[in-house]
mmCIF file of C-alpha atoms in Angstrom:
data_model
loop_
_atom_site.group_PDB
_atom_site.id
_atom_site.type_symbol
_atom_site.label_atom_id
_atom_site.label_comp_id
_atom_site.label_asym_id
_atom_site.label_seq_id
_atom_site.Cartn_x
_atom_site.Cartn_y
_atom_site.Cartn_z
ATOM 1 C CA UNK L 1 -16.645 -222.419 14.859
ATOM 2 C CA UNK L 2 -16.621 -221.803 11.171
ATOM 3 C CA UNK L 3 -18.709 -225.002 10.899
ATOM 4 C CA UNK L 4 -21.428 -223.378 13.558
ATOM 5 C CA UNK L 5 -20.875 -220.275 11.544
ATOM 6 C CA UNK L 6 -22.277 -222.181 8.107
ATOM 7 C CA UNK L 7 -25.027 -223.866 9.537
ATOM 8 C CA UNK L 8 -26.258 -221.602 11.596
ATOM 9 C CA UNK L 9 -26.417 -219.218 8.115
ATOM 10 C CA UNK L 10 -28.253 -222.186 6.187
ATOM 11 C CA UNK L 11 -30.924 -222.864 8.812
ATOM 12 C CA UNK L 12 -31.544 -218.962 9.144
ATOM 13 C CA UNK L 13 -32.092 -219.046 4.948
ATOM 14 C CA UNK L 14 -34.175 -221.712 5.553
ATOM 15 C CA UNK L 15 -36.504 -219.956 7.847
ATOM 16 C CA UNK L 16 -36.414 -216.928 5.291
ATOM 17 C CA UNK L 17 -37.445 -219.213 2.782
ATOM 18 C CA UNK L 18 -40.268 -220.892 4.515
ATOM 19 C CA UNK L 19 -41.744 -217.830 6.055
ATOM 20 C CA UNK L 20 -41.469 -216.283 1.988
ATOM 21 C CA UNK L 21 -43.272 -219.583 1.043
ATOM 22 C CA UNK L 22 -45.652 -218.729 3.255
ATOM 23 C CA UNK L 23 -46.388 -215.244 3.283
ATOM 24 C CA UNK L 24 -46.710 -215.731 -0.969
ATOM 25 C CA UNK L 25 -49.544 -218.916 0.067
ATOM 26 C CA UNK L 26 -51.421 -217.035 2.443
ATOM 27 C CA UNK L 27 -51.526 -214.382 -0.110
ATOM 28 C CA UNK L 28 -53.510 -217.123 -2.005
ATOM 29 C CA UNK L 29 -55.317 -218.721 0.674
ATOM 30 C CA UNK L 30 -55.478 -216.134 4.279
ATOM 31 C CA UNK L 31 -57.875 -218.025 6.286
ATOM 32 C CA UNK L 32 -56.126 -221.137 5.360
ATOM 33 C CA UNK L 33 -55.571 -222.340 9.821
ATOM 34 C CA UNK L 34 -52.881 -224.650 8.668
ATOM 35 C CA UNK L 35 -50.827 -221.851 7.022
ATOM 36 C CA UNK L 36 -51.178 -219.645 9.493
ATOM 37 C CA UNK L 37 -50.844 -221.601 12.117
ATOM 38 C CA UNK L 38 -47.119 -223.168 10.311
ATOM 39 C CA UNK L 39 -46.542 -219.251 10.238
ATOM 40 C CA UNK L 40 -47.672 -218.610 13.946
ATOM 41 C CA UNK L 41 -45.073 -221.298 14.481
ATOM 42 C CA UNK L 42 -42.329 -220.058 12.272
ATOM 43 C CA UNK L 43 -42.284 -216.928 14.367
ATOM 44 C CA UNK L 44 -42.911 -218.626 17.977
ATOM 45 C CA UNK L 45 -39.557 -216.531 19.132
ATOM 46 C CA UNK L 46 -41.376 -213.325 18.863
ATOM 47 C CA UNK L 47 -44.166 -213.729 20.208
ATOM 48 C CA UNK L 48 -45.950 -210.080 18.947
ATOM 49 C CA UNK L 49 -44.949 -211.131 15.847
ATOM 50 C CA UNK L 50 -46.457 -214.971 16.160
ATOM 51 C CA UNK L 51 -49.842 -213.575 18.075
ATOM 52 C CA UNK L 52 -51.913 -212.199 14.918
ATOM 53 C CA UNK L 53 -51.365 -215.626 12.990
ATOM 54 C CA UNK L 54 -52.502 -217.661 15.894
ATOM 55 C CA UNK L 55 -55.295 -214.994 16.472
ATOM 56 C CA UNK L 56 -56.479 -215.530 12.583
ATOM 57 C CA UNK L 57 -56.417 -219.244 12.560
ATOM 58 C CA UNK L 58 -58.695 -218.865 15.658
ATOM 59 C CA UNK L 59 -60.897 -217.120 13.459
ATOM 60 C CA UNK L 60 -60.715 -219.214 10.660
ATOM 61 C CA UNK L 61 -60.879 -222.737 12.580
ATOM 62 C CA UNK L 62 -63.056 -221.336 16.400
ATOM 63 C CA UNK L 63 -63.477 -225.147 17.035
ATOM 64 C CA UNK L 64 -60.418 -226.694 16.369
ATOM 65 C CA UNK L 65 -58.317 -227.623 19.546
ATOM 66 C CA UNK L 66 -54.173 -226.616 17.836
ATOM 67 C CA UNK L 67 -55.040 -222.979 17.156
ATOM 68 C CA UNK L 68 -57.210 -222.271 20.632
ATOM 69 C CA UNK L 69 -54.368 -224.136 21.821
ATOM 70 C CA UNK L 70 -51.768 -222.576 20.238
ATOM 71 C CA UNK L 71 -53.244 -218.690 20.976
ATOM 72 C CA UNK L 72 -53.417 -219.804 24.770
ATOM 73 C CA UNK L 73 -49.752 -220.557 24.306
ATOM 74 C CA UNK L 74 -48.962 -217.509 22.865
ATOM 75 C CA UNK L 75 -50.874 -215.410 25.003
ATOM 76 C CA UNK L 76 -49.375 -216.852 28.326
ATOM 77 C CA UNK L 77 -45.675 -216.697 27.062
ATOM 78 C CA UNK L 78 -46.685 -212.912 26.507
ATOM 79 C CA UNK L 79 -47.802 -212.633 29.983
ATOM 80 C CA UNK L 80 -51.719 -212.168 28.663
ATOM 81 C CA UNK L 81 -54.390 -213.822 29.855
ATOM 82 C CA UNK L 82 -57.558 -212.459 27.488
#
């Protein structure tokens, strides 16, 4: 278990890391789809959380099949159907 125990604390850090790496580039690039849709991703297990990224890379991408995909997704999972 202790094993479980220190991997399971280096992949969470990792996550914190990569979601800080992201928030600080979409700070410097918000309508960038690809970050928002890696941070959309990132925060798939919470869904309210995930749903305004996927919404935005909608926005900034209307055309492009991931992020209409990905919103769909997102939107069923929460039981929505807009």
């Amino acid at each position: 278990e202790p094993l479980l125990d220190q991997r399971a604390d280096r992949l969470l850090g990792e996550a914190d890391s990569a979601k800080d790496a992201l928030t600080h580039a979409l700070t410097l690039a918000p309508n960038d789809r690809r970050l928002l849709m890696r941070m959309g991703q990132l925060l798939e297990r919470r869904p309210e959380k995930a749903l305004p990224f996927f919404r935005r890379a909608v926005e900034a991408a209307p055309r492009h099949p991931d992020a209409r995909a990905a919103l769909v997704s997102i939107l069923g999972r929460m039981g929505r159907h807009e």
